[in-house]
Coordinates of C-alpha atoms and ligand atoms in Angstrom, one line a residue:
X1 CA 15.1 8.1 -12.6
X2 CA 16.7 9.5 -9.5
X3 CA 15.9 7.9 -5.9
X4 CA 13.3 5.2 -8.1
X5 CA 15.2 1.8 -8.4
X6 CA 13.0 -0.7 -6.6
X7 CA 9.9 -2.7 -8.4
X8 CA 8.9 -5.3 -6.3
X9 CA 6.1 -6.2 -8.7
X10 CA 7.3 -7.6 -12.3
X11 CA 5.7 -9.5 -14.9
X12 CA 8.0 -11.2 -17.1
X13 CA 8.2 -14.2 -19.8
X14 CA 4.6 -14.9 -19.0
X15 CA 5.2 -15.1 -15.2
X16 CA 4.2 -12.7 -12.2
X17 CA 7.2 -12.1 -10.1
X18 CA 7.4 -11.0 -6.2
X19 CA 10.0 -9.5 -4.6
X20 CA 9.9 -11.8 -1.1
X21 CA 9.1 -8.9 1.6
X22 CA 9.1 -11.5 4.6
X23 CA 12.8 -11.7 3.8
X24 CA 13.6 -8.1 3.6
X25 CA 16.1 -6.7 4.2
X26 CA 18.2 -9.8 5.0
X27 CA 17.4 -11.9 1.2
X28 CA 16.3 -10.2 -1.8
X29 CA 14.6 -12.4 -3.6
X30 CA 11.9 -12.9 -6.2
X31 CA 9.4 -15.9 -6.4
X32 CA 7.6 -17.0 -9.2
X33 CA 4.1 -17.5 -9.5
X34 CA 1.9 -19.2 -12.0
X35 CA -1.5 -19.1 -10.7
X36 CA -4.7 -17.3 -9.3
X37 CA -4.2 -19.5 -6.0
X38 CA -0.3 -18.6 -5.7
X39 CA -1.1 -15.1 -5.9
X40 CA -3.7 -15.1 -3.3
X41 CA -1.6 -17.3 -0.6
X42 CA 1.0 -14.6 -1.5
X43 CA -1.1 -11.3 -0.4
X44 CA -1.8 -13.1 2.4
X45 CA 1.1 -14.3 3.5
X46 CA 2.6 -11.3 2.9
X47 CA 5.0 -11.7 0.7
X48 CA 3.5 -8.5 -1.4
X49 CA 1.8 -6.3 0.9
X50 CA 0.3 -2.3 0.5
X51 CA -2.7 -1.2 -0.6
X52 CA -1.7 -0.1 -4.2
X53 CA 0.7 -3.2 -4.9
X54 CA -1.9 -5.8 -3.3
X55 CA -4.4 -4.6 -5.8
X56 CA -1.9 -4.6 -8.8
X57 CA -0.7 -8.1 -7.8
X58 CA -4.8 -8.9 -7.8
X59 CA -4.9 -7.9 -11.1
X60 CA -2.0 -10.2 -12.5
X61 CA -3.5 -13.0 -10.8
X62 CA -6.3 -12.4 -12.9
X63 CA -4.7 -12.5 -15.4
X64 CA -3.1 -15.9 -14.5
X65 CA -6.4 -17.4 -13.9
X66 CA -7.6 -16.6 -17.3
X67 CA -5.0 -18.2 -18.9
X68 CA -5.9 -21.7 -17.2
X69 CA -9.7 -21.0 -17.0
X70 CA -9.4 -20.9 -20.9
X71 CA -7.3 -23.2 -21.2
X72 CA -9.4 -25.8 -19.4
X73 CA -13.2 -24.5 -21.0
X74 CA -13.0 -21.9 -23.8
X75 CA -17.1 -22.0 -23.8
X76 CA -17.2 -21.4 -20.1
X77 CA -14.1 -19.3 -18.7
X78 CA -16.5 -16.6 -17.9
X79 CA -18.2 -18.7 -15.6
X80 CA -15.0 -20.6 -14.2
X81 CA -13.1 -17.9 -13.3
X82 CA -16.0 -16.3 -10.7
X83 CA -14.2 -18.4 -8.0
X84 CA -10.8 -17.2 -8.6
X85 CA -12.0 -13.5 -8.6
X86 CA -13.8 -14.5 -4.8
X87 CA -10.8 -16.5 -3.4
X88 CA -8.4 -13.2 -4.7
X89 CA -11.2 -10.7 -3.1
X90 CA -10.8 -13.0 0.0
X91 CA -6.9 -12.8 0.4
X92 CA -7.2 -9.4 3.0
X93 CA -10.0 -7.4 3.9
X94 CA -9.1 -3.4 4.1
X95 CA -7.4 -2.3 1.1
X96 CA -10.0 -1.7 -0.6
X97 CA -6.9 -1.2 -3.9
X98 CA -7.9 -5.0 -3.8
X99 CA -11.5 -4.8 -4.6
X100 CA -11.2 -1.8 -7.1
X101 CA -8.4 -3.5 -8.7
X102 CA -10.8 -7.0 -9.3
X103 CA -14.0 -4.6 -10.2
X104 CA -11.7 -3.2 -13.2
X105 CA -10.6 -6.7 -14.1
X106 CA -13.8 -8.0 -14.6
X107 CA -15.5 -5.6 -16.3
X108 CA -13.0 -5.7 -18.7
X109 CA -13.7 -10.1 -18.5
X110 CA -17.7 -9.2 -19.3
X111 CA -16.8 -7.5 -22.5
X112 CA -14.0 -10.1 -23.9
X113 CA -15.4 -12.5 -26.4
X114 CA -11.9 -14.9 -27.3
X115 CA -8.9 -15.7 -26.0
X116 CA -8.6 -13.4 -23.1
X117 CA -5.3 -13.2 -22.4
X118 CA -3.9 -10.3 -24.2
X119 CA -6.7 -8.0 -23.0
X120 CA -6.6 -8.8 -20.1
X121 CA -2.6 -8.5 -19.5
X122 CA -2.8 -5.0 -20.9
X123 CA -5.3 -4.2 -18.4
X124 CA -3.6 -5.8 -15.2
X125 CA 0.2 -3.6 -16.5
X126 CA -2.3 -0.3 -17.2
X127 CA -3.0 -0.6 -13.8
X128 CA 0.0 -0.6 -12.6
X129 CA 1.8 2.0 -14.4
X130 CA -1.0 4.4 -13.9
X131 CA 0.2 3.7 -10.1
X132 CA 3.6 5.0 -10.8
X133 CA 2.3 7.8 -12.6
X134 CA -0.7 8.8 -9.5
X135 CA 2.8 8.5 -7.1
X136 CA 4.8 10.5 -8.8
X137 CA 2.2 13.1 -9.3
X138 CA 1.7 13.1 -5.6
X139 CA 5.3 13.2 -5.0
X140 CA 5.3 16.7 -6.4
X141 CA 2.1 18.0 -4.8
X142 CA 2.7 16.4 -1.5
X143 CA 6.6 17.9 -1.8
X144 CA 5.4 21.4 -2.2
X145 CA 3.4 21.4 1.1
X146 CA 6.8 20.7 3.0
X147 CA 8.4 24.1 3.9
X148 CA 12.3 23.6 3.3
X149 CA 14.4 22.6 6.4
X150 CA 11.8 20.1 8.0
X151 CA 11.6 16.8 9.0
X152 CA 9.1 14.1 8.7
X153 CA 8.3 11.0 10.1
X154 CA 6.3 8.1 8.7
X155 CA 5.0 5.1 9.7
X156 CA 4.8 1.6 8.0
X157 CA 5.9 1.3 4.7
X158 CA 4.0 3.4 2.2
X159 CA 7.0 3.3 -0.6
X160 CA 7.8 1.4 -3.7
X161 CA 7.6 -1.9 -2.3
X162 CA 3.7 -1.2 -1.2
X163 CA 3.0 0.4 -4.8
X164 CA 3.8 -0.2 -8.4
X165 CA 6.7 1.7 -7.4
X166 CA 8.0 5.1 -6.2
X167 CA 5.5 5.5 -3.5
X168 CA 2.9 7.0 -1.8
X169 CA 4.1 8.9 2.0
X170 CA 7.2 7.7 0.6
X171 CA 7.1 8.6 -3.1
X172 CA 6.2 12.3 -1.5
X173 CA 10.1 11.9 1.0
X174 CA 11.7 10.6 -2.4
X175 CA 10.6 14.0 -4.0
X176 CA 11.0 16.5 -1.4
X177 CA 14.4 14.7 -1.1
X178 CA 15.7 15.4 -4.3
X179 CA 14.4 19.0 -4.0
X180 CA 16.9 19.1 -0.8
X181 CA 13.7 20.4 1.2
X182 CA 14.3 18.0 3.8
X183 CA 16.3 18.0 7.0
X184 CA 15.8 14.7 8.6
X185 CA 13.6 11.4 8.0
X186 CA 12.3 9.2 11.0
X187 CA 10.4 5.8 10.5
X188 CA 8.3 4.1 13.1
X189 CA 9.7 0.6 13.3
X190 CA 5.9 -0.6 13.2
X191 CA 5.7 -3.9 15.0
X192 CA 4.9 -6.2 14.9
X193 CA 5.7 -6.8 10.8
X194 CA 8.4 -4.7 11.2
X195 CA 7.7 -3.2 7.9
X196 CA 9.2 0.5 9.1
X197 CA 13.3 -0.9 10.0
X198 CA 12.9 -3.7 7.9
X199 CA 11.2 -2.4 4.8
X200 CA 11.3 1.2 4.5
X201 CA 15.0 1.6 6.4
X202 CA 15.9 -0.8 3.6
X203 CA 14.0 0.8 0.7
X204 CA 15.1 4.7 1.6
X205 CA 19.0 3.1 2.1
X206 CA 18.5 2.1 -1.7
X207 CA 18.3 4.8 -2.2
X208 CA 21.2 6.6 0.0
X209 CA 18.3 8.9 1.5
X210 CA 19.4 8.7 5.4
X211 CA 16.8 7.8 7.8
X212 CA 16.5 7.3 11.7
X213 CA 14.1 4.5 13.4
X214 CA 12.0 4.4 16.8
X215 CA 9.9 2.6 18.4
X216 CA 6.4 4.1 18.1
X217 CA 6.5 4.4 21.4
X218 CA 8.9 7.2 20.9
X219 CA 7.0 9.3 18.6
X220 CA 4.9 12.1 20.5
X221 CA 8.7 12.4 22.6
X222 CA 9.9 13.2 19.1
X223 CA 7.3 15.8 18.7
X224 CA 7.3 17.4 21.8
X225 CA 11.0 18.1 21.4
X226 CA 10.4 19.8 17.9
X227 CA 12.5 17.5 15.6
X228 CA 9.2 16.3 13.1
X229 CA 7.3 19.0 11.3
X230 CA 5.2 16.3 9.1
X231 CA 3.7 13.0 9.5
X232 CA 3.7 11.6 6.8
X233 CA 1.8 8.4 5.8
X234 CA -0.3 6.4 3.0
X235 CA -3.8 4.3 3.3
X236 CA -5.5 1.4 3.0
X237 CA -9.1 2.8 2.4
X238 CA -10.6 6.7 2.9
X239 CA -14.1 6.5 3.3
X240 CA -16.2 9.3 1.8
X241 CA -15.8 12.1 4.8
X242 CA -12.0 11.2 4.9
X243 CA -11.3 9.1 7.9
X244 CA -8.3 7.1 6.9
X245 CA -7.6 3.4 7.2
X246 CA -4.3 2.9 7.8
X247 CA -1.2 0.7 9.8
X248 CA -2.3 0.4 13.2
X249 CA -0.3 3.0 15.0
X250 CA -1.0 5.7 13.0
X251 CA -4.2 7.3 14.7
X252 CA -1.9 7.7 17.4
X253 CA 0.5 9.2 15.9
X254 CA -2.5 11.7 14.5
X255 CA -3.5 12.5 18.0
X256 CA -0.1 13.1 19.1
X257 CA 0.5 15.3 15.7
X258 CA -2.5 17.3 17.0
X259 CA -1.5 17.6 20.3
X260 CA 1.8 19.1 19.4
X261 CA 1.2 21.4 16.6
X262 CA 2.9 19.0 14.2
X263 CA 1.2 18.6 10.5
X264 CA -0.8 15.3 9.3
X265 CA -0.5 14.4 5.5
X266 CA -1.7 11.3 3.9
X267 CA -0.8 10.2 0.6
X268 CA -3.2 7.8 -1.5
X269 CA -4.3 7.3 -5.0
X270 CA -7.8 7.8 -5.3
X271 CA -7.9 4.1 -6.1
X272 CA -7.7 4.2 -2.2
X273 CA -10.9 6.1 -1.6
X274 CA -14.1 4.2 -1.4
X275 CA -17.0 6.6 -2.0
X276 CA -19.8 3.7 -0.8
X277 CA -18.9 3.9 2.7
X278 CA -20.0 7.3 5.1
X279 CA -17.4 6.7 7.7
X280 CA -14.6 5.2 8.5
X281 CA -16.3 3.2 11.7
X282 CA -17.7 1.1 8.2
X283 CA -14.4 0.0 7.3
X284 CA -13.3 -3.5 8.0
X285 CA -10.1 -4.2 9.8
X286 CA -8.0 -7.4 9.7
X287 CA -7.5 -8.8 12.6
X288 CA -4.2 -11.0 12.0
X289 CA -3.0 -14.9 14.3
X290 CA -1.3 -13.3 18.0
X291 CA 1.1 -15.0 17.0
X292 CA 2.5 -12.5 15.6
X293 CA 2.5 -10.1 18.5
X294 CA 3.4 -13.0 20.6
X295 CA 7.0 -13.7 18.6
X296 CA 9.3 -11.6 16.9
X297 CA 10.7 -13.8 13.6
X298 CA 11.0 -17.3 14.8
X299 CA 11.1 -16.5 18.4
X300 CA 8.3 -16.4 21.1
X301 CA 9.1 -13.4 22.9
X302 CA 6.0 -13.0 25.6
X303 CA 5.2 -15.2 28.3
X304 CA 3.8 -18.4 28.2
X305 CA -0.2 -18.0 28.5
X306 CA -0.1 -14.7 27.3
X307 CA -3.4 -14.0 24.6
X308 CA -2.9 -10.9 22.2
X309 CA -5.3 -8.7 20.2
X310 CA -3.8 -7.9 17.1
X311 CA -5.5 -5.4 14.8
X312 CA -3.8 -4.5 11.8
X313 CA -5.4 -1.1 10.9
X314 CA -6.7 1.9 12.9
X315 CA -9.2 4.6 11.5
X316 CA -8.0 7.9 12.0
X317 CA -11.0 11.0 11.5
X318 CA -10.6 12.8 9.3
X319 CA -10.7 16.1 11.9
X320 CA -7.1 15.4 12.7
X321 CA -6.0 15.0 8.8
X322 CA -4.1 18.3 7.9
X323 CA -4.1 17.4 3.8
X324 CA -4.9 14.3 1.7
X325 CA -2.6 14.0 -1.0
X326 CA -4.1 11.9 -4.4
X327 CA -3.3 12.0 -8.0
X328 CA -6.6 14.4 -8.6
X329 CA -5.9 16.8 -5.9
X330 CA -4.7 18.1 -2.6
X331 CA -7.7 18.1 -0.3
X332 CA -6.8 20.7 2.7
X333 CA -8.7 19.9 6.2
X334 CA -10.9 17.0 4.8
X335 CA -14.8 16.9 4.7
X336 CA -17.4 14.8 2.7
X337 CA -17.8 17.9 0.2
X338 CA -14.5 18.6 -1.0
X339 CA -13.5 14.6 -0.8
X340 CA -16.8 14.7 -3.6
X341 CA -15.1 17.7 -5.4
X342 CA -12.3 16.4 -5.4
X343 CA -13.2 12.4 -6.5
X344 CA -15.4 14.0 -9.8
X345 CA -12.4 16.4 -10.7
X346 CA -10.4 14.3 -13.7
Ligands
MRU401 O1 -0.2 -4.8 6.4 P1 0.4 -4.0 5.3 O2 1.9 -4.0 5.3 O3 -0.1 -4.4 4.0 O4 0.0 -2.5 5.6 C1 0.3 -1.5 4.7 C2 0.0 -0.1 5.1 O5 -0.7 0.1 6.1 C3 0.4 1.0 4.2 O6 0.6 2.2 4.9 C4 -0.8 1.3 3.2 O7 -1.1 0.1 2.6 C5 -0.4 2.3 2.2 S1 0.8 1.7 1.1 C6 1.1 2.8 -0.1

């Protein structure tokens, strides 16, 4: 299909494949990986990263650690395997794709009674096409929102690489693409991983859709002068009223987006929502080293002494969310009620 080329998740020959996103766009690259504890040094280190494709990259690993769990203790693999599921839940804190990704997984590992292997592999791929389906679903309904002639700015990278593939924010910019409704696309550069010029530029240039960067910094300028009509962005978690977890940055673009009249759309599977918590205030952030705010790639780039705080999430309320985009349903000016409505609507 059209402006869909990049799978950065791939299971092949028995092995779980990552494209290497801490090498983007420089080296593209896939690693191989054979075990639970691969797989969960990989979500953390970022090598796969995005709510959708952390959880689907979960799911392989369990999937990995079955096959040695059973391998080592066909009597007791149910038992064994407990510890891989916690040290996979532990990998990062607010997706919560992660957690309903490992809740699938083993439910399906309660009700297998032999080798496990098969199952469980069909169960870790239906998870991830049913992500490519949910995005390209949402590609059309978020698409139709956007009035032809705008232009839209995102932040982070919401897009193949963070999904199964095709995207969330980005899966709706691939669509309203090829339906020529749009007139420009911006990306916040998103420090400090970079993951707007290095990840999105790269994955949109795939696909020859054009695209200019800024600093975030630069945004409500960009608004004020009229060039964005849309935000638009994915999530790591919506908590049951509809604040939205997401790449820190991104309330502030909300409350600039607000401030000047320009729409707010986020774009998540339901797989994203998590009905057990009220608010978003319960969501957990990750806090990640300040290292990384301190140095940009291999270079220290602030002063000697200087500390950093380095949240990697925000919470933005769901008053400033214009429309919340998932695979069930468009839900217009979010509340608890029609987040319900829309969650118990398949
Ligand atoms: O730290 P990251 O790169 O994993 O953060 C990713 C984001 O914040 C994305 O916007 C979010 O996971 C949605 S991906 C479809």
């Amino acid at each position: 299909m059209k402006y869909d080329t990049i799978r950065a998740i791939q299971w092949q020959d028995h092995t779980l494949f990552l494209l290497d996103q801490r090498k983007l766009p420089a080296v593209v690259t896939y690693l191989e990986y054979h075990s639970a504890q691969q797989v969960s040094d990989a979500i953390r280190d970022m090598v796969v990263r995005g709510a959708p494709a952390i959880g689907i990259t979960a799911a392989y690993g369990v999937v990995l650690a079955a096959r040695e769990r059973y391998a080592q203790s066909a009597d007791n693999w149910h038992e064994t395997i407990k510890t891989d599921l916690q040290m996979l839940a532990a990998s990062r804190p607010t997706a919560i794709n992660l957690f309903w990704a490992l809740a699938r997984m083993e439910k399906c590992i309660a009700a297998i009674e032999s080798d496990p292997f098969d199952r469980l592999l069909q169960e870790a791929k239906a998870i991830h096409e049913e992500d490519i389906a949910a995005n390209r679903m949402m590609g059309e309904a978020g698409a139709a929102l956007i009035e032809k002639g705008s232009a839209v700015l995102t932040h982070c990278n919401a897009g193949a690489l963070a999904t199964g593939g095709f995207g969330t924010a980005l899966g709706v910019i691939r669509q309203a693409w090829s339906e020529k409704r749009l007139s420009g696309v911006y990306a916040d550069e998103t420090r400090p991983w970079l993951q707007g010029s290095r990840l999105t530029a790269w994955e949109l240039l795939q696909e020859k859709i054009p695209l200019s960067l800024l600093v975030e910094g630069a945004a409500a300028s960009l608004m004020k002068q009229g060039k964005v009509q849309w935000v638009i962005v994915g999530s790591d978690r919506i908590s049951a009223n509809g604040d939205v977890a997401n790449k820190i940055g991104t309330y502030s673009l909300a409350v600039n987006a607000r401030h000047h009249g320009v729409k707010f759309m986020v774009v998540a599977p339901t797989s994203t929502v998590d009905m057990s918590l009220d608010s978003g205030d319960a969501i957990p952030i990750e806090t990640r080293s300040e290292m990384e705010v301190l140095t940009l790639g291999d270079r220290v780039i602030a002063a000697e002494g200087a500390g950093a705080w380095n949240p990697v999430f925000d919470v933005t309320p769901a008053e400033l969310v214009d429309v919340i985009v998932t695979e069930r349903g468009v839900v217009s000016q979010p509340t608890a009620e029609k987040m319900l409505a829309m969650m118990k609507n398949h």
